[in-house]
N, CA, C and O atoms as a Tripos MOL2 file, in Angstrom:
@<TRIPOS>MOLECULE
protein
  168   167    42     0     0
PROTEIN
NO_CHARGES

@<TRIPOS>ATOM
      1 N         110.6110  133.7150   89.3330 N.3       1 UNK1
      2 CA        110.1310  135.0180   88.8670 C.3       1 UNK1
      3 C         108.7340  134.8810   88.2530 C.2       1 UNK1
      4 O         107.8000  135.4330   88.8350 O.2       1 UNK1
      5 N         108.5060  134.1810   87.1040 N.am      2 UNK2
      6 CA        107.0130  133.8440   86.5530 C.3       2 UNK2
      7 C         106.4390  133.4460   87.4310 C.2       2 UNK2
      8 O         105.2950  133.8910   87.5210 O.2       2 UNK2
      9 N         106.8100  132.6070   88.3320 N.am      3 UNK3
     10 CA        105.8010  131.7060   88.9650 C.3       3 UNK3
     11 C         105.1770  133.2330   90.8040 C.2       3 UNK3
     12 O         104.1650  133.1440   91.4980 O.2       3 UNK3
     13 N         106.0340  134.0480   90.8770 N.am      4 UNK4
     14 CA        105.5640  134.8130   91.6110 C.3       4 UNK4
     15 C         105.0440  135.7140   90.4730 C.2       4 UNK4
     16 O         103.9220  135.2590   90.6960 O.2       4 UNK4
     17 N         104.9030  136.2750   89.8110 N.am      5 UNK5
     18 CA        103.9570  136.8880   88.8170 C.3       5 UNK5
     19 C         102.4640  136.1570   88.5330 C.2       5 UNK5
     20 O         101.3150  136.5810   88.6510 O.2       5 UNK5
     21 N         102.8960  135.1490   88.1990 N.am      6 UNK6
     22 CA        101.3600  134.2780   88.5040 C.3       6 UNK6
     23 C         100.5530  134.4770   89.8050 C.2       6 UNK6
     24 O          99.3900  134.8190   90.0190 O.2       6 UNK6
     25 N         101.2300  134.2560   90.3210 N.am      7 UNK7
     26 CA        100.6480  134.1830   92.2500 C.3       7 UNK7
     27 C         100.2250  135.8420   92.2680 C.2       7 UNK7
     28 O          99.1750  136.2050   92.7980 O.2       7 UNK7
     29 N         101.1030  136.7300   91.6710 N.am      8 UNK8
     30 CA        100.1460  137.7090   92.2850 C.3       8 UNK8
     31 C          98.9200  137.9740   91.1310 C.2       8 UNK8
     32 O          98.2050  138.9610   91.3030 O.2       8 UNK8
     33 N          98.7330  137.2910   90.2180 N.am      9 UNK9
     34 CA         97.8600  137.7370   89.1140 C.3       9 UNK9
     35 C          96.6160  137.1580   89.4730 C.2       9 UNK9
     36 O          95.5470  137.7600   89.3780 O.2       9 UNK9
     37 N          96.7790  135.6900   89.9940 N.am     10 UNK10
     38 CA         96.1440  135.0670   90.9260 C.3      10 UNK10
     39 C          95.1250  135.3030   91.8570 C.2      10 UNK10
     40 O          93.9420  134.9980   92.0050 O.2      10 UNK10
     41 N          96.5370  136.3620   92.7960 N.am     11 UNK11
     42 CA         95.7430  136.9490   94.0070 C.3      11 UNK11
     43 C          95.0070  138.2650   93.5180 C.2      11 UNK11
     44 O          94.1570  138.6850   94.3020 O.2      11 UNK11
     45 N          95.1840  138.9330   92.4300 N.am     12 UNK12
     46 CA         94.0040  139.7820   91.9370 C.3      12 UNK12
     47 C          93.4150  139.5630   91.2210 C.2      12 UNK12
     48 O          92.8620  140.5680   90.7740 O.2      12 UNK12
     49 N          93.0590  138.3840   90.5950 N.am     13 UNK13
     50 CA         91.9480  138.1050   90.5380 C.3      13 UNK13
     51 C          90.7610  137.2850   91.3630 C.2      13 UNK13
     52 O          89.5350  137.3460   91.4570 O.2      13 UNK13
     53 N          91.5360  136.7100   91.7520 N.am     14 UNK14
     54 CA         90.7630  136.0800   93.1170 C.3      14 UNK14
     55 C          90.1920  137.0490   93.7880 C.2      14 UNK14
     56 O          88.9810  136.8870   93.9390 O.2      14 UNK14
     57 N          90.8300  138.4030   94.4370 N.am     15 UNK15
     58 CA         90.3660  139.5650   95.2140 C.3      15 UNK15
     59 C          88.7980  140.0360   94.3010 C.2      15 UNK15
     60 O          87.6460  140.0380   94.7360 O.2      15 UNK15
     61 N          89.3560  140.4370   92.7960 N.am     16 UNK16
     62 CA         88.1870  141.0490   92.0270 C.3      16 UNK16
     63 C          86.4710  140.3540   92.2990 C.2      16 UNK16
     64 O          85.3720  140.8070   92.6170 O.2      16 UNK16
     65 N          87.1630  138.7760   91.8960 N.am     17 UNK17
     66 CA         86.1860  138.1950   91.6640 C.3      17 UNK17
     67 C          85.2490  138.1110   93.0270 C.2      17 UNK17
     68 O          84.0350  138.2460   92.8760 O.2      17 UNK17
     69 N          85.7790  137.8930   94.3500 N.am     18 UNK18
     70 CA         85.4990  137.6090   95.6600 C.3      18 UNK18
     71 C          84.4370  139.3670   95.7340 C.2      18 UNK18
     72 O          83.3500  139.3230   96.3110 O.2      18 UNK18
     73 N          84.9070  140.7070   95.1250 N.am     19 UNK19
     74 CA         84.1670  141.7570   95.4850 C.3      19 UNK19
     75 C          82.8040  141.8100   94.1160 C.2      19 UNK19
     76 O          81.7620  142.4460   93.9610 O.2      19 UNK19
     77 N          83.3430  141.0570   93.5610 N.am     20 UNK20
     78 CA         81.9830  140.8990   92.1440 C.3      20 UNK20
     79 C          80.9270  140.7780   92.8670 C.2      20 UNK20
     80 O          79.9070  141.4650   92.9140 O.2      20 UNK20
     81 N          81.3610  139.5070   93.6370 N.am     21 UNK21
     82 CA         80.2310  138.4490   94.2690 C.3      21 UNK21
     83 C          79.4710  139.1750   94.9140 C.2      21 UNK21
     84 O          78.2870  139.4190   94.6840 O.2      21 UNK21
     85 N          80.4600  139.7300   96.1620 N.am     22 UNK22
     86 CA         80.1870  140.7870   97.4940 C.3      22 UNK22
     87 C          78.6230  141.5890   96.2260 C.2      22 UNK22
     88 O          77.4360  141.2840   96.1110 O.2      22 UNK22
     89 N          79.3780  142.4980   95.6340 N.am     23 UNK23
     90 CA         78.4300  143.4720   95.0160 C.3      23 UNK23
     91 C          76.9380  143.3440   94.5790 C.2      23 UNK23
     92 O          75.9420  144.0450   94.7530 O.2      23 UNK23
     93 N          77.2610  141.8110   93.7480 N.am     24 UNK24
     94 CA         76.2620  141.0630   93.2210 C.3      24 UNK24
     95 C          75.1410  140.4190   94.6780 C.2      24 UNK24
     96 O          73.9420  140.6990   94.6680 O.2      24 UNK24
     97 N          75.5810  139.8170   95.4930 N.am     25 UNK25
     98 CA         74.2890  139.6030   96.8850 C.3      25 UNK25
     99 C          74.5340  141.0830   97.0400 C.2      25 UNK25
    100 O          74.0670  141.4580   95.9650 O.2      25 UNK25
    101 N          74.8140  141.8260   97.4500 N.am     26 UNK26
    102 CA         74.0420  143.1530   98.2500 C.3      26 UNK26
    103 C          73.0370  143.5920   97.3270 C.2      26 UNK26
    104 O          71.8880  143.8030   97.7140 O.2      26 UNK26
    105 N          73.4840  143.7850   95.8100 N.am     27 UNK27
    106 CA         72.1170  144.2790   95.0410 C.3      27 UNK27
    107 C          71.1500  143.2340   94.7260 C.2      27 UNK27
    108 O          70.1000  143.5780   94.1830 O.2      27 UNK27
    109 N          71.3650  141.9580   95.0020 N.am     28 UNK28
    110 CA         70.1750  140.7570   95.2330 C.3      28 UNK28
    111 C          69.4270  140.9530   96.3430 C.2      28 UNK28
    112 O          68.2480  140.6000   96.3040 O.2      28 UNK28
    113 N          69.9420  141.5240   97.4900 N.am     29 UNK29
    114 CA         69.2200  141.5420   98.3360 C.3      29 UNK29
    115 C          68.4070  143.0060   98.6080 C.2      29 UNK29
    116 O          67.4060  143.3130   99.2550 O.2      29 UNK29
    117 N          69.1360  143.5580   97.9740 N.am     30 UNK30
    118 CA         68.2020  145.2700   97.7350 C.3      30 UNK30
    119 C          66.9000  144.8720   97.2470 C.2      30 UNK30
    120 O          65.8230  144.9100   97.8420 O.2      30 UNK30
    121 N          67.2150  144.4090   95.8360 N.am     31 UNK31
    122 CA         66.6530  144.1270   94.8380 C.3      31 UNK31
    123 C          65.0830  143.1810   95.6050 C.2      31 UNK31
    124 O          63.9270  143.5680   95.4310 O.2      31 UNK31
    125 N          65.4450  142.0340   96.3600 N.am     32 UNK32
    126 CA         64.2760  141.3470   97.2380 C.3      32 UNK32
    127 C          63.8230  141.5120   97.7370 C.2      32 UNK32
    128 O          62.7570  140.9100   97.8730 O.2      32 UNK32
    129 N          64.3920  142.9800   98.8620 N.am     33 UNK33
    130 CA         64.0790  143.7240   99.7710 C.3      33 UNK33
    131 C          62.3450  144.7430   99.0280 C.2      33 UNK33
    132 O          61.1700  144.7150   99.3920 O.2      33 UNK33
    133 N          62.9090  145.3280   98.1620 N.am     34 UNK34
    134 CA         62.4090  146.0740   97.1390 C.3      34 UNK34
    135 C          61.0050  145.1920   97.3720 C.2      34 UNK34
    136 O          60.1310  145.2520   98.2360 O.2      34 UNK34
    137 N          61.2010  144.3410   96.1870 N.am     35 UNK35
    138 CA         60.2170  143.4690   96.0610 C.3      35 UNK35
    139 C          59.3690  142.8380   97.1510 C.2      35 UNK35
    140 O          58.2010  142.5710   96.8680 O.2      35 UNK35
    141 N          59.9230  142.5160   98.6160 N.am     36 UNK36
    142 CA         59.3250  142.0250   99.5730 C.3      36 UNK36
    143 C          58.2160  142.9220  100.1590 C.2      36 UNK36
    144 O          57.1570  142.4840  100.6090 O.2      36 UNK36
    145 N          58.6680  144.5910  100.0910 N.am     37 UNK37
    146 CA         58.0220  145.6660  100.7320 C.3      37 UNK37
    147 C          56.5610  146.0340   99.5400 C.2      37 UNK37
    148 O          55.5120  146.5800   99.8810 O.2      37 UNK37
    149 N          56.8730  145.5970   98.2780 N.am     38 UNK38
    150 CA         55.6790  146.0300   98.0060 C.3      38 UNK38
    151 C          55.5220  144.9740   97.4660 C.2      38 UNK38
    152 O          56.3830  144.1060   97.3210 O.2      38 UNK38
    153 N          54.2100  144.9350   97.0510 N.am     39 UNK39
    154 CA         52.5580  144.1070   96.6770 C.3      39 UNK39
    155 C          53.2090  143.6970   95.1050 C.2      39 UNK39
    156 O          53.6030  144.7080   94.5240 O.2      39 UNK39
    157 N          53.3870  142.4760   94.3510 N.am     40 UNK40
    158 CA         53.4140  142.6340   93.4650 C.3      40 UNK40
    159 C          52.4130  143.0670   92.2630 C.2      40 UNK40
    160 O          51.4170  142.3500   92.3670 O.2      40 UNK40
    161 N          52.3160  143.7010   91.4770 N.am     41 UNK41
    162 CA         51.4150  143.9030   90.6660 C.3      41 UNK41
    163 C          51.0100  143.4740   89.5440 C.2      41 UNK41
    164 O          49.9270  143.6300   88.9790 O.2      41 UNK41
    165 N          52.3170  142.6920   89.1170 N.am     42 UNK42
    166 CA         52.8030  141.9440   87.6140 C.3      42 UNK42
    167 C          52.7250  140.2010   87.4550 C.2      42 UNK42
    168 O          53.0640  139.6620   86.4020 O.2      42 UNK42
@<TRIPOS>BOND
     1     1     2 1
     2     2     3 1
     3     3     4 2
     4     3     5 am
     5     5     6 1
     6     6     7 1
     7     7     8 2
     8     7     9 am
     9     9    10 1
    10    10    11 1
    11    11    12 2
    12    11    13 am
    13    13    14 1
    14    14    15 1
    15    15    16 2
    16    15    17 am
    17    17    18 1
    18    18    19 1
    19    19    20 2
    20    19    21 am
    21    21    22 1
    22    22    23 1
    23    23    24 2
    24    23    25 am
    25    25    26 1
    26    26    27 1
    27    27    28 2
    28    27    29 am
    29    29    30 1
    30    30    31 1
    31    31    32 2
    32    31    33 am
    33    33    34 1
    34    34    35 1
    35    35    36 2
    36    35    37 am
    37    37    38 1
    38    38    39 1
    39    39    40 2
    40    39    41 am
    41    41    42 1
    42    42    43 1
    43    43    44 2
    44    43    45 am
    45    45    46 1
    46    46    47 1
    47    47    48 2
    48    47    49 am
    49    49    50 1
    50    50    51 1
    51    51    52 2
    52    51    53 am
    53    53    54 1
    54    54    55 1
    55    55    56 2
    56    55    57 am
    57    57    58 1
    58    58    59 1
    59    59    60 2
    60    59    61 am
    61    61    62 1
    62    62    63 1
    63    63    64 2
    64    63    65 am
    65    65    66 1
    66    66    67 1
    67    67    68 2
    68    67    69 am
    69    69    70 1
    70    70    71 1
    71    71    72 2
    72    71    73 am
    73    73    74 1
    74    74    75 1
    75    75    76 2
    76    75    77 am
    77    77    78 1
    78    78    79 1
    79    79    80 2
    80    79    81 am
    81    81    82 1
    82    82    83 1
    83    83    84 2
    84    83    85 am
    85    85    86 1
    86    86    87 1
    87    87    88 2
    88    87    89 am
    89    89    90 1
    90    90    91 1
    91    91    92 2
    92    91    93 am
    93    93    94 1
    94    94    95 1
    95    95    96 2
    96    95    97 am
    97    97    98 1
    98    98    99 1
    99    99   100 2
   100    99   101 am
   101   101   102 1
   102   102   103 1
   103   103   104 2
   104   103   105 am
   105   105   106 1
   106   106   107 1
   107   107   108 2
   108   107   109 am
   109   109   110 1
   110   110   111 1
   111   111   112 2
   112   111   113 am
   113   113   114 1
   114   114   115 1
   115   115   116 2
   116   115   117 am
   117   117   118 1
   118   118   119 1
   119   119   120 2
   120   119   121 am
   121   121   122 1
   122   122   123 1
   123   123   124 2
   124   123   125 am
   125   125   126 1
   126   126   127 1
   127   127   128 2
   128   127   129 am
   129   129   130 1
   130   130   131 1
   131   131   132 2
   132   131   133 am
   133   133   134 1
   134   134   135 1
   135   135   136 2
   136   135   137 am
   137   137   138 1
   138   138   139 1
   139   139   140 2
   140   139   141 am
   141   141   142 1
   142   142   143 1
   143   143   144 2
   144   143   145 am
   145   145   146 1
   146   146   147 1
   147   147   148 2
   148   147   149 am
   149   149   150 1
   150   150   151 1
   151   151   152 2
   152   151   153 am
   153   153   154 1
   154   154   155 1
   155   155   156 2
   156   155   157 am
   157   157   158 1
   158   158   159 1
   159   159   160 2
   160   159   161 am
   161   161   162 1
   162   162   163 1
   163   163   164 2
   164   163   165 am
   165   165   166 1
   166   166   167 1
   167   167   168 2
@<TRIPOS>SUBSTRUCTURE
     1 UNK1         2 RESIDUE 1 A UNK
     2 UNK2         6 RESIDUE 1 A UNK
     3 UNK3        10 RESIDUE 1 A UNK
     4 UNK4        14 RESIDUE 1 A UNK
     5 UNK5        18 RESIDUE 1 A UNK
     6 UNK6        22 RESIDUE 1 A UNK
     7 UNK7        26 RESIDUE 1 A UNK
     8 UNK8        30 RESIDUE 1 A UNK
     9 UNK9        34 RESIDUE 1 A UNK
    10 UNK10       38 RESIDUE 1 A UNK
    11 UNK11       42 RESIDUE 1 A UNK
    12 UNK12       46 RESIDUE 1 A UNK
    13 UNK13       50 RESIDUE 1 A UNK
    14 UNK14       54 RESIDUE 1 A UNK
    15 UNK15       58 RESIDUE 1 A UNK
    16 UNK16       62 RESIDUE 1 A UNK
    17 UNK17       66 RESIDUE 1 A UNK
    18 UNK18       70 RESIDUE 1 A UNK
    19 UNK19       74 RESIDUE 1 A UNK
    20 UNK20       78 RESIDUE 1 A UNK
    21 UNK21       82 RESIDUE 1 A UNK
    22 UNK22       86 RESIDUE 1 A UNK
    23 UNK23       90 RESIDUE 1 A UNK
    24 UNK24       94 RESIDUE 1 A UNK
    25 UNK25       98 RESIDUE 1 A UNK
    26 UNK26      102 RESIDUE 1 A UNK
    27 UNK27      106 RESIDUE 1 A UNK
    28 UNK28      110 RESIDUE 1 A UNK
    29 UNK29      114 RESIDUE 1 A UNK
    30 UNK30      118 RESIDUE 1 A UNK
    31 UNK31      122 RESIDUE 1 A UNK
    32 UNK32      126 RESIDUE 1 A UNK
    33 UNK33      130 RESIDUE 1 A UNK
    34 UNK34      134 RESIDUE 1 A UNK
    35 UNK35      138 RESIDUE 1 A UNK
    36 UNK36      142 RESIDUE 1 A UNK
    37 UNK37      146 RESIDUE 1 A UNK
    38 UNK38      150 RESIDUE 1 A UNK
    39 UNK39      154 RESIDUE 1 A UNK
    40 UNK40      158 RESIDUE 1 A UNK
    41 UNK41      162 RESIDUE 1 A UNK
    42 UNK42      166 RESIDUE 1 A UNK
């Protein structure tokens, strides 16, 4: 019983963390994109 309670606590966090990531490169790459298209000024 605990030990399948673990496993699924497990598997959501594993899921969360795996869409953090996802979220985190797409707005890295916005973010470079951004920056690549214009001239820096700073």
């Amino acid at each position: 019983m605990s030990g399948k309670v673990i496993g699924l606590l497990f598997k959501g966090v594993n899921h969360i963390s795996y869409g953090t990531i996802f979220i985190i490169n797409v707005q890295y790459g916005l973010i470079l994109r951004l920056f690549a298209a214009q001239p820096l000024t700073f």
